[in-house]
Amino acid sequence: MAAELCGISLVEVPNTGYPEFRIQVEKYSEKIEEVKEKFGKLPALIILTHADPYYGNVVDAEKVGEIAESYGVPFMVNAAYTAGIMPVDMKKMKADFLTISAHKSMASLAPLGFLVIREYSDHVLRSVSAALDWSKRSFPNKMVNLFGCSIGGLPLISAMHTFPYVVERVKKWNSELEKIRWFIEEMEKLGGIKQLGEKPHNHHLTHFETPILWEISKRHKRRGFFLAEELEERGIIGVQRGLTKHLKISVYGLSWEEVKQVRDAFQDILNK
Amino acid sequence: MAAELCGISLVEVPNTGYPEFRIQVEKYSEKIEEVKEKFGKLPALIILTHADPYYGNVVDAEKVGEIAESYGVPFMVNAAYTAGIMPVDMKKMKADFLTISAHKSMASLAPLGFLVIREYSDHVLRSVSAALDWSKRSFPNKMVNLFGCSIGGLPLISAMHTFPYVVERVKKWNSELEKIRWFIEEMEKLGGIKQLGEKPHNHHLTHFETPILWEISKRHKRRGFFLAEELEERGIIGVQRGLTKHLKISVYGLSWEEVKQVRDAFQDILNK
């Protein structure tokens, strides 16, 4: 959207497709060369989504950062699904910009996001320079790219309030990942369930292909709704109603006891 | 800011200056002619702030709407300080766009605003047309000018919740105005206090020039802070601390009893 608003073109780096959907990091160089060839200049910005919300693949941002640096192109990492749940090191990734969504992985209220800038801040946070022609009023404290009032109120209060909690939970990322990987293994053991995306998995967002649930839905009186309803009966909420072919789920932040309960719930539903 | 972002120029319509600061509505034609002369084309948009937050002057938007229509230029009314407290009729004002700030006059939580569009919606609410070159993903449901996620969460819930209340209170605007005008009259009777902006006043935001409070602050041990502190002792909060030369105040939504209490508080402070 930002690109379209500025009238600039987008070039996409491909992924490996089914079942892994891994972003082909090594192709960033290739794409930069393509842009150079086609437009006669380097890209204005290289963007990488650190972890995607579809398959929960965590991309090797350090490698992309090296490529960006070698070409001297600014590098932005979209950490909407990583910053706040796992360690993110801008310096290591050689990222100039980091975008974070407060209401995604930062445990805060919407709508709020953060843009962290290592370089280019003079350019990006340019003040309004125009003054009004008659009254001579000027707005040196307003940033052109922040569109008027920056955010305040409850979202900001919630972000301030949750930050210490977020800092603590990030430290526990490795033990979270252990639970997540155990859960994936257990789910696949149930049969007719296959995790998509990279293996071993490095993120809490987990995408299962679930032909067995699809089969059940075809003969179940509640059709596709049976799954969400059965889960709700067992205290598991948030699963999108009506979907059974695929299942996106996260056990982030649950205790071992609770992760086992989720596994047991699926086992129970499948044995019914 | 929007103008600077789009690289377009701003031309300002003057006001009459001290003490009324009335926007010179009749000069809109003159300014349009100036723009035509200077740039060889008509302005892209005519903007009017329906009531300003400095003096609480309500501008004759219908007259500006007629001028805009006669030139065929789109007309935007910034109703941040009017829609939600007094009747606003887009059709009467011949406004194509109305901007409303939910956390200003709509009794809702920040950050939320509304853009009401009568014409030009196809242009303004253009969908994202670009598709990604490799995956062919497109985003027909995303609006270029809405920058990603539109707003949700608590601000939206609060706006939905307050809307019926706002509708009711707008109906009571005339009796509100009666209290506000009475209050202004009473304040001026105290001596050394003068209301700025149009008279009789048509808005709840009221700006007093208060040389008498300034005089007191010079010999008071709490200096400029005395006013806010004295008012707080009497249960009146929200007055900017330290200011005494000018006073911006609103008695909107108070009962007659309460408006009288505010007047009595000032009387009491001045008689001390």
Coordinates of C-alpha atoms in Angstrom, one line a residue:
Chain A
M1 CA 0.0 0.0 0.0
A2 CA 2.8 2.4 0.9
A3 CA 4.4 1.5 -2.4
E4 CA 1.3 2.2 -4.3
L5 CA 0.7 5.5 -2.5
C6 CA 4.2 6.6 -3.5
G7 CA 3.9 5.2 -7.0
I8 CA 6.7 2.8 -6.8
S9 CA 7.0 -0.8 -8.0
L10 CA 7.2 -4.0 -5.9
V11 CA 9.3 -6.9 -6.8
E12 CA 8.7 -10.1 -4.8
V13 CA 11.2 -12.8 -3.7
P14 CA 9.7 -16.2 -4.2
N15 CA 9.2 -19.0 -1.7
T16 CA 9.7 -22.7 -2.2
G17 CA 6.0 -23.6 -2.3
Y18 CA 4.2 -26.6 -0.8
P19 CA 4.8 -27.9 1.9
E20 CA 7.6 -25.7 3.3
F21 CA 6.8 -22.3 1.7
R22 CA 10.3 -21.1 2.7
I23 CA 11.3 -17.6 1.5
Q24 CA 14.3 -18.1 -0.8
V25 CA 16.7 -15.7 1.0
E26 CA 19.5 -16.4 -1.5
K27 CA 17.3 -14.9 -4.3
Y28 CA 17.4 -11.4 -2.8
S29 CA 20.7 -10.8 -4.7
E30 CA 19.1 -12.1 -7.9
K31 CA 16.1 -9.8 -7.5
I32 CA 18.2 -6.8 -6.7
E33 CA 20.1 -7.4 -10.0
E34 CA 16.8 -7.8 -11.8
V35 CA 15.6 -4.4 -10.5
K36 CA 19.0 -2.8 -11.4
E37 CA 18.7 -4.2 -14.9
K38 CA 15.0 -3.3 -15.4
F39 CA 14.9 0.2 -13.8
G40 CA 18.5 1.3 -14.1
K41 CA 18.9 1.7 -10.4
L42 CA 18.9 -0.2 -7.1
P43 CA 15.7 -0.8 -5.1
A44 CA 14.8 2.0 -2.8
L45 CA 14.2 -0.4 0.1
I46 CA 14.5 -4.1 0.8
I47 CA 11.7 -5.5 3.0
L48 CA 11.6 -8.8 4.8
T49 CA 8.8 -10.1 6.9
H50 CA 10.7 -11.8 9.7
A51 CA 8.1 -14.4 10.3
D52 CA 5.0 -14.8 8.2
P53 CA 1.6 -15.3 9.7
Y54 CA 0.6 -18.1 7.3
Y55 CA 3.1 -20.8 8.1
G56 CA 5.2 -19.3 10.9
N57 CA 8.4 -19.5 9.0
V58 CA 11.2 -17.5 10.6
V59 CA 13.5 -16.2 7.8
D60 CA 17.2 -15.8 8.1
A61 CA 17.2 -12.0 8.3
E62 CA 20.9 -11.8 8.9
K63 CA 21.6 -13.2 5.5
V64 CA 19.2 -10.7 3.8
G65 CA 20.8 -7.9 5.9
E66 CA 24.2 -8.9 4.5
I67 CA 23.0 -8.8 0.9
A68 CA 21.3 -5.4 1.6
E69 CA 24.4 -4.0 3.1
S70 CA 26.6 -5.2 0.2
Y71 CA 24.4 -3.3 -2.2
G72 CA 24.0 -0.3 0.1
V73 CA 20.2 -0.5 0.0
P74 CA 18.2 0.3 3.2
F75 CA 16.8 -2.7 4.8
M76 CA 13.5 -3.0 6.7
V77 CA 12.4 -6.0 8.8
N78 CA 8.8 -6.4 9.5
A79 CA 8.9 -7.9 13.0
A80 CA 5.2 -7.9 13.6
Y81 CA 5.2 -11.6 14.4
T82 CA 8.6 -11.9 16.1
A83 CA 9.4 -8.8 18.2
G84 CA 7.8 -9.3 21.5
I85 CA 7.8 -13.1 21.5
M86 CA 11.4 -14.0 20.6
P87 CA 14.7 -12.2 20.6
V88 CA 15.1 -9.8 17.7
D89 CA 18.5 -8.1 17.2
M90 CA 18.4 -5.3 14.7
K91 CA 22.1 -4.8 14.7
K92 CA 22.8 -8.5 13.9
M93 CA 20.2 -8.4 11.1
K94 CA 21.8 -5.1 9.9
A95 CA 18.3 -3.8 9.7
D96 CA 17.8 0.0 9.3
F97 CA 14.1 -0.2 10.1
L98 CA 12.1 -2.5 12.2
T99 CA 8.4 -2.4 12.2
I100 CA 6.5 -3.9 15.1
S101 CA 2.8 -4.2 15.7
A102 CA 1.8 -3.5 19.3
H103 CA -1.4 -5.5 18.9
K104 CA 0.2 -8.5 17.3
S105 CA 3.2 -9.7 19.3
M106 CA 3.5 -7.0 21.9
A107 CA 0.5 -7.9 24.1
S108 CA -1.0 -4.4 23.7
L109 CA -4.2 -2.9 22.5
A110 CA -4.9 -2.0 18.9
P111 CA -4.2 0.2 17.1
L112 CA -0.6 0.9 17.8
G113 CA 2.7 0.1 16.0
F114 CA 6.3 1.0 16.4
L115 CA 8.9 1.9 13.8
V116 CA 12.4 1.5 15.1
I117 CA 15.0 3.4 13.1
R118 CA 18.8 2.9 13.1
E119 CA 19.6 5.0 10.1
Y120 CA 17.8 7.5 7.9
S121 CA 15.8 9.0 10.8
D122 CA 16.5 12.5 9.6
H123 CA 14.8 11.6 6.3
V124 CA 11.9 9.5 7.7
L125 CA 11.0 11.7 10.6
R126 CA 11.2 15.0 8.7
S127 CA 9.2 17.8 10.3
V128 CA 6.6 19.7 8.5
S129 CA 8.4 22.5 6.8
A130 CA 5.6 24.4 5.1
A131 CA 4.3 27.4 6.9
L132 CA 0.9 29.0 6.3
D133 CA 1.1 31.9 3.9
W134 CA -1.1 34.4 5.8
S135 CA -0.8 33.7 9.5
K136 CA 2.8 32.4 9.2
R137 CA 1.9 29.5 11.5
S138 CA 4.3 26.6 11.2
F139 CA 4.4 23.1 12.6
P140 CA 8.0 22.2 13.4
N141 CA 6.9 19.6 16.0
K142 CA 4.7 17.7 13.6
M143 CA 6.2 14.8 11.5
V144 CA 5.1 14.6 8.0
N145 CA 4.9 10.8 8.0
L146 CA 3.1 10.5 11.3
F147 CA -0.1 12.1 9.9
G148 CA -1.1 14.6 12.6
C149 CA -1.6 13.4 16.1
S150 CA 0.6 10.5 17.0
I151 CA -1.1 7.8 19.0
G152 CA -2.0 8.1 22.6
G153 CA -4.7 7.0 25.0
L154 CA -5.4 3.4 25.9
P155 CA -3.3 1.7 23.3
L156 CA -0.2 3.6 24.4
I157 CA -1.0 3.1 28.1
S158 CA -1.5 -0.7 27.5
A159 CA 1.9 -0.8 25.6
M160 CA 3.7 0.9 28.5
H161 CA 2.0 -1.4 30.9
T162 CA 2.8 -4.6 29.0
F163 CA 6.4 -3.8 28.1
P164 CA 8.1 -5.2 31.2
Y165 CA 6.0 -8.4 30.8
V166 CA 7.0 -8.7 27.2
V167 CA 10.7 -8.3 28.0
E168 CA 10.4 -11.2 30.5
R169 CA 8.6 -13.5 28.2
V170 CA 11.0 -13.0 25.3
K171 CA 13.7 -14.5 27.7
K172 CA 11.7 -17.7 27.9
W173 CA 11.5 -18.1 24.1
N174 CA 13.5 -21.3 24.0
S175 CA 11.3 -23.1 26.5
E176 CA 8.3 -21.9 24.6
L177 CA 9.7 -23.3 21.4
E178 CA 10.3 -26.6 23.1
K179 CA 6.6 -26.9 24.0
I180 CA 5.5 -25.8 20.5
R181 CA 7.7 -28.5 18.8
W182 CA 6.4 -31.1 21.2
F183 CA 2.9 -30.1 20.3
I184 CA 3.5 -30.4 16.6
E185 CA 5.0 -33.8 17.0
E186 CA 2.1 -35.0 19.1
M187 CA -0.4 -33.6 16.6
E188 CA 1.2 -35.4 13.7
K189 CA 1.2 -38.6 15.7
L190 CA -2.6 -38.4 15.7
G191 CA -2.6 -39.2 12.0
G192 CA -4.1 -37.3 9.1
I193 CA -2.5 -34.1 10.3
K194 CA 0.6 -32.5 8.8
Q195 CA 2.4 -29.3 9.8
L196 CA 3.2 -27.0 6.9
G197 CA 6.1 -24.6 6.9
E198 CA 9.7 -25.2 8.1
K199 CA 10.7 -28.1 10.2
P200 CA 11.8 -28.1 12.9
H201 CA 9.5 -25.2 13.5
N202 CA 10.9 -21.9 14.8
H203 CA 7.7 -20.0 15.6
H204 CA 4.6 -20.3 17.7
L205 CA 2.2 -19.8 14.7
T206 CA 1.5 -23.2 13.5
H207 CA -0.3 -24.3 10.4
F208 CA -1.6 -27.8 10.1
E209 CA -3.1 -29.4 7.0
T210 CA -5.9 -31.6 8.4
P211 CA -7.5 -33.8 5.8
I212 CA -8.9 -36.0 8.7
L213 CA -10.9 -33.1 10.1
W214 CA -12.2 -32.4 6.6
E215 CA -13.4 -36.0 6.3
I216 CA -15.2 -35.8 9.6
S217 CA -16.8 -32.5 8.7
K218 CA -18.4 -34.1 5.6
R219 CA -20.4 -36.5 7.7
H220 CA -20.8 -34.5 10.9
K221 CA -24.3 -32.9 11.5
R222 CA -22.6 -29.6 12.4
R223 CA -20.5 -29.8 9.2
G224 CA -17.4 -27.6 9.3
F225 CA -18.4 -26.1 12.6
F226 CA -18.0 -29.2 14.6
L227 CA -14.3 -28.6 15.3
A228 CA -14.6 -25.1 16.8
E229 CA -17.6 -26.2 18.8
E230 CA -15.9 -29.4 20.1
L231 CA -12.9 -27.3 21.1
E232 CA -15.0 -24.7 22.8
E233 CA -16.6 -27.4 24.9
R234 CA -13.1 -28.2 26.1
G235 CA -12.3 -24.6 26.8
I236 CA -10.2 -24.0 23.7
I237 CA -11.3 -20.9 21.9
G238 CA -10.2 -18.7 19.0
V239 CA -10.2 -21.4 16.2
Q240 CA -11.8 -20.0 13.1
R241 CA -15.3 -21.4 12.8
G242 CA -16.1 -23.5 9.8
L243 CA -12.6 -24.3 8.7
T244 CA -11.4 -27.9 8.8
K245 CA -9.1 -28.5 5.9
H246 CA -6.4 -26.3 7.5
L247 CA -5.9 -25.3 11.1
K248 CA -3.9 -22.4 12.3
I249 CA -3.1 -22.6 16.0
S250 CA -0.8 -21.3 18.6
V251 CA 0.0 -22.7 22.0
Y252 CA 2.3 -19.8 22.9
G253 CA 2.3 -19.0 26.6
L254 CA 0.5 -22.1 27.7
S255 CA 1.9 -24.2 30.5
W256 CA 3.0 -27.8 29.7
E257 CA -0.2 -28.9 31.4
E258 CA -2.3 -26.8 29.1
V259 CA -0.4 -27.7 25.9
K260 CA -1.1 -31.4 26.9
Q261 CA -4.8 -30.5 27.4
V262 CA -4.9 -29.1 23.8
R263 CA -3.3 -32.2 22.4
D264 CA -5.7 -34.4 24.4
A265 CA -8.7 -32.4 23.2
F266 CA -7.7 -33.1 19.5
Q267 CA -7.1 -36.8 20.4
D268 CA -10.5 -37.0 22.1
I269 CA -12.3 -35.3 19.1
L270 CA -10.6 -37.7 16.6
N271 CA -11.5 -40.8 18.7
K272 CA -15.1 -39.8 18.9
Chain B
M1 CA 0.8 17.6 6.5
A2 CA -1.3 15.8 3.9
A3 CA -0.5 18.6 1.5
E4 CA 3.2 18.4 2.2
L5 CA 3.2 14.7 1.8
C6 CA 1.5 15.1 -1.6
G7 CA 3.8 18.0 -2.5
I8 CA 1.0 20.5 -3.0
S9 CA 0.8 24.1 -1.9
L10 CA -1.4 25.7 0.8
V11 CA -3.1 29.0 0.5
E12 CA -4.7 30.4 3.6
V13 CA -7.8 32.5 4.0
P14 CA -7.2 35.3 6.6
N15 CA -9.2 36.0 9.8
T16 CA -10.1 39.4 11.1
G17 CA -7.6 39.3 14.0
Y18 CA -8.0 40.5 17.6
P19 CA -10.5 40.4 19.3
E20 CA -12.8 38.5 17.0
F21 CA -10.5 36.3 14.9
R22 CA -13.4 35.7 12.5
I23 CA -12.5 33.7 9.3
Q24 CA -13.2 36.0 6.4
V25 CA -15.5 33.6 4.5
E26 CA -16.1 36.1 1.7
K27 CA -12.4 36.0 0.9
Y28 CA -12.6 32.4 -0.3
S29 CA -13.5 33.6 -3.8
E30 CA -10.6 36.0 -3.8
K31 CA -8.2 33.3 -2.7
I32 CA -9.5 30.9 -5.4
E33 CA -8.9 33.6 -8.0
E34 CA -5.4 34.1 -6.6
V35 CA -4.6 30.4 -7.0
K36 CA -6.0 30.4 -10.5
E37 CA -3.8 33.3 -11.4
K38 CA -0.7 32.0 -9.8
F39 CA -0.9 28.2 -10.7
G40 CA -3.0 28.4 -13.8
K41 CA -5.6 26.1 -12.3
L42 CA -8.2 25.9 -9.6
P43 CA -7.4 24.6 -6.1
A44 CA -7.6 20.8 -5.7
L45 CA -9.6 21.1 -2.5
I46 CA -11.1 23.8 -0.3
I47 CA -10.9 23.2 3.4
L48 CA -12.8 24.8 6.2
T49 CA -12.5 24.1 9.9
H50 CA -16.1 24.4 10.9
A51 CA -15.2 25.6 14.4
D52 CA -11.7 26.4 15.5
P53 CA -10.3 25.2 18.8
Y54 CA -8.7 28.5 19.7
Y55 CA -11.7 30.9 19.9
G56 CA -14.6 28.6 19.2
N57 CA -15.8 30.5 16.2
V58 CA -18.3 28.7 14.1
V59 CA -17.9 29.6 10.5
D60 CA -20.6 30.0 7.9
A61 CA -19.8 26.8 6.1
E62 CA -22.9 27.2 3.8
K63 CA -21.4 30.3 2.3
V64 CA -18.1 28.6 1.6
G65 CA -19.9 25.6 0.2
E66 CA -21.7 27.9 -2.3
I67 CA -18.4 29.4 -3.4
A68 CA -16.8 26.0 -3.7
E69 CA -19.7 24.7 -5.8
S70 CA -19.7 27.8 -8.0
Y71 CA -16.1 27.0 -8.9
G72 CA -16.6 23.2 -9.0
V73 CA -13.9 22.6 -6.5
P74 CA -14.3 19.8 -3.9
F75 CA -15.1 21.0 -0.4
M76 CA -14.0 19.5 2.8
V77 CA -15.3 20.6 6.2
N78 CA -13.3 19.7 9.3
A79 CA -16.0 19.1 11.8
A80 CA -13.7 17.9 14.6
Y81 CA -15.1 20.5 17.0
T82 CA -18.7 20.5 15.8
A83 CA -20.0 17.1 14.7
G84 CA -21.1 15.3 17.8
I85 CA -22.0 18.4 19.9
M86 CA -24.1 20.5 17.5
P87 CA -26.2 19.8 14.4
V88 CA -24.0 19.5 11.2
D89 CA -25.7 19.2 7.8
M90 CA -23.3 18.2 5.0
K91 CA -25.9 18.7 2.4
K92 CA -26.7 22.2 3.5
M93 CA -23.0 23.0 3.6
K94 CA -22.6 21.4 0.2
A95 CA -19.6 19.6 1.7
D96 CA -18.1 16.7 -0.3
F97 CA -16.0 15.6 2.7
L98 CA -16.6 15.8 6.4
T99 CA -13.8 14.9 8.8
I100 CA -14.7 14.1 12.4
S101 CA -12.5 13.3 15.3
A102 CA -14.0 10.6 17.5
H103 CA -11.9 11.6 20.5
K104 CA -12.7 15.3 20.1
S105 CA -16.5 15.9 19.9
M106 CA -17.8 12.3 19.6
A107 CA -17.2 11.2 23.2
S108 CA -15.1 8.2 22.1
L109 CA -11.6 7.0 22.8
A110 CA -8.6 8.0 20.8
P111 CA -7.3 7.3 18.2
L112 CA -10.3 7.2 15.9
G113 CA -11.6 9.5 13.2
F114 CA -14.3 9.4 10.6
L115 CA -14.2 10.6 7.0
V116 CA -17.7 11.1 5.6
I117 CA -17.8 11.3 1.8
R118 CA -20.7 12.4 -0.4
E119 CA -18.8 12.5 -3.7
Y120 CA -15.5 11.3 -5.0
S121 CA -15.6 8.1 -2.9
D122 CA -14.4 6.0 -5.9
H123 CA -11.3 8.2 -6.1
V124 CA -10.6 8.5 -2.4
L125 CA -11.4 4.9 -1.4
R126 CA -9.4 3.4 -4.2
S127 CA -8.5 -0.3 -3.6
V128 CA -5.0 -1.4 -3.9
S129 CA -4.5 -2.3 -7.5
A130 CA -1.0 -3.6 -7.5
A131 CA -0.5 -7.4 -7.4
L132 CA 2.7 -9.1 -6.3
D133 CA 4.7 -10.2 -9.3
W134 CA 5.6 -13.7 -8.3
S135 CA 2.8 -15.0 -6.1
K136 CA 0.1 -12.9 -7.9
R137 CA -1.3 -12.1 -4.5
S138 CA -3.5 -9.0 -4.7
F139 CA -5.3 -6.9 -2.1
P140 CA -8.7 -5.8 -3.5
N141 CA -10.1 -5.3 0.0
K142 CA -7.4 -2.9 1.2
M143 CA -7.8 0.8 0.6
V144 CA -4.7 2.7 -0.4
N145 CA -5.5 5.7 1.7
L146 CA -6.4 3.7 4.8
F147 CA -2.8 2.4 5.3
G148 CA -3.3 -1.2 6.1
C149 CA -5.5 -2.2 9.0
S150 CA -8.4 0.1 9.5
I151 CA -9.1 0.9 13.1
G152 CA -10.7 -1.6 15.5
G153 CA -10.5 -2.5 19.1
L154 CA -11.5 -0.3 22.0
P155 CA -11.7 3.0 20.1
L156 CA -14.2 1.5 17.7
I157 CA -16.2 -0.2 20.5
S158 CA -16.3 3.1 22.4
A159 CA -17.5 4.9 19.3
M160 CA -20.3 2.4 18.7
H161 CA -21.3 2.6 22.4
T162 CA -21.4 6.4 22.6
F163 CA -23.1 7.1 19.3
P164 CA -26.7 6.9 20.6
Y165 CA -25.7 9.2 23.4
V166 CA -24.1 11.6 21.0
V167 CA -27.2 11.7 18.8
E168 CA -29.3 12.6 21.9
R169 CA -27.0 15.3 23.1
V170 CA -26.8 17.1 19.7
K171 CA -30.6 17.6 20.0
K172 CA -30.0 19.6 23.1
W173 CA -27.5 22.0 21.5
N174 CA -29.7 25.1 21.8
S175 CA -30.1 24.7 25.5
E176 CA -26.4 24.0 25.9
L177 CA -25.7 27.2 24.0
E178 CA -27.9 29.2 26.3
K179 CA -25.9 28.1 29.3
I180 CA -22.6 28.8 27.6
R181 CA -23.8 32.4 26.7
W182 CA -25.0 33.0 30.2
F183 CA -21.7 31.8 31.6
I184 CA -19.7 34.2 29.3
E185 CA -21.9 37.1 30.3
E186 CA -21.4 36.3 34.0
M187 CA -17.7 35.9 33.6
E188 CA -17.4 39.3 31.9
K189 CA -19.4 40.8 34.7
L190 CA -16.7 39.8 37.1
G191 CA -14.4 42.5 35.6
G192 CA -11.0 42.1 34.0
I193 CA -12.2 39.2 31.9
K194 CA -13.1 39.5 28.2
Q195 CA -14.3 36.8 25.8
L196 CA -12.4 36.5 22.5
G197 CA -14.0 35.3 19.3
E198 CA -17.4 35.9 17.9
K199 CA -20.2 37.4 20.0
P200 CA -22.8 36.2 20.7
H201 CA -20.8 33.0 21.0
N202 CA -21.9 29.9 19.0
H203 CA -19.7 27.2 20.4
H204 CA -18.8 25.6 23.8
L205 CA -15.1 26.2 23.5
T206 CA -14.6 29.6 25.1
H207 CA -11.5 31.7 25.2
F208 CA -11.2 34.5 27.8
E209 CA -8.5 37.1 28.0
T210 CA -7.9 37.5 31.7
P211 CA -5.6 40.3 32.6
I212 CA -7.0 40.3 36.2
L213 CA -5.8 36.7 36.8
W214 CA -2.4 37.7 35.3
E215 CA -2.2 40.5 37.9
I216 CA -3.0 38.2 40.7
S217 CA -0.4 35.6 39.6
K218 CA 2.3 38.2 39.8
R219 CA 1.8 38.7 43.5
H220 CA 0.5 35.2 44.4
K221 CA 3.0 32.9 46.2
R222 CA 2.0 30.0 43.8
R223 CA 2.5 32.4 40.8
G224 CA 0.7 31.3 37.7
F225 CA -0.3 28.0 39.3
F226 CA -2.7 29.6 41.7
L227 CA -5.6 29.5 39.3
A228 CA -5.6 25.8 38.5
E229 CA -5.0 25.0 42.1
E230 CA -7.8 27.2 43.4
L231 CA -10.1 25.7 40.8
E232 CA -9.1 22.2 41.7
E233 CA -9.9 22.8 45.3
R234 CA -13.4 23.7 44.1
G235 CA -13.7 20.5 42.0
I236 CA -13.0 22.1 38.6
I237 CA -10.3 20.3 36.8
G238 CA -8.6 20.4 33.4
V239 CA -7.5 24.0 33.3
Q240 CA -4.0 24.2 31.9
R241 CA -1.6 24.8 34.8
G242 CA 0.5 28.0 34.9
L243 CA -1.6 30.0 32.4
T244 CA -3.3 33.1 33.6
K245 CA -3.3 35.6 30.8
H246 CA -5.7 33.6 28.8
L247 CA -8.2 30.9 29.8
K248 CA -9.8 28.3 27.6
I249 CA -12.7 26.7 29.2
S250 CA -15.8 24.7 28.3
V251 CA -19.0 24.3 30.4
Y252 CA -20.5 22.0 27.8
G253 CA -22.7 19.3 29.3
L254 CA -22.8 20.8 32.8
S255 CA -26.2 21.3 34.4
W256 CA -27.3 24.9 35.2
E257 CA -26.4 24.2 38.8
E258 CA -22.9 23.2 37.8
V259 CA -22.4 26.1 35.4
K260 CA -23.3 28.4 38.3
Q261 CA -20.8 26.7 40.5
V262 CA -18.1 27.4 38.0
R263 CA -19.1 31.0 37.8
D264 CA -19.2 31.2 41.7
A265 CA -15.7 29.6 41.8
F266 CA -14.2 32.4 39.7
Q267 CA -16.1 35.0 41.7
D268 CA -14.8 33.5 44.9
I269 CA -11.2 33.4 43.6
L270 CA -11.3 37.0 42.5
N271 CA -12.8 38.2 45.8
K272 CA -10.1 36.5 47.8

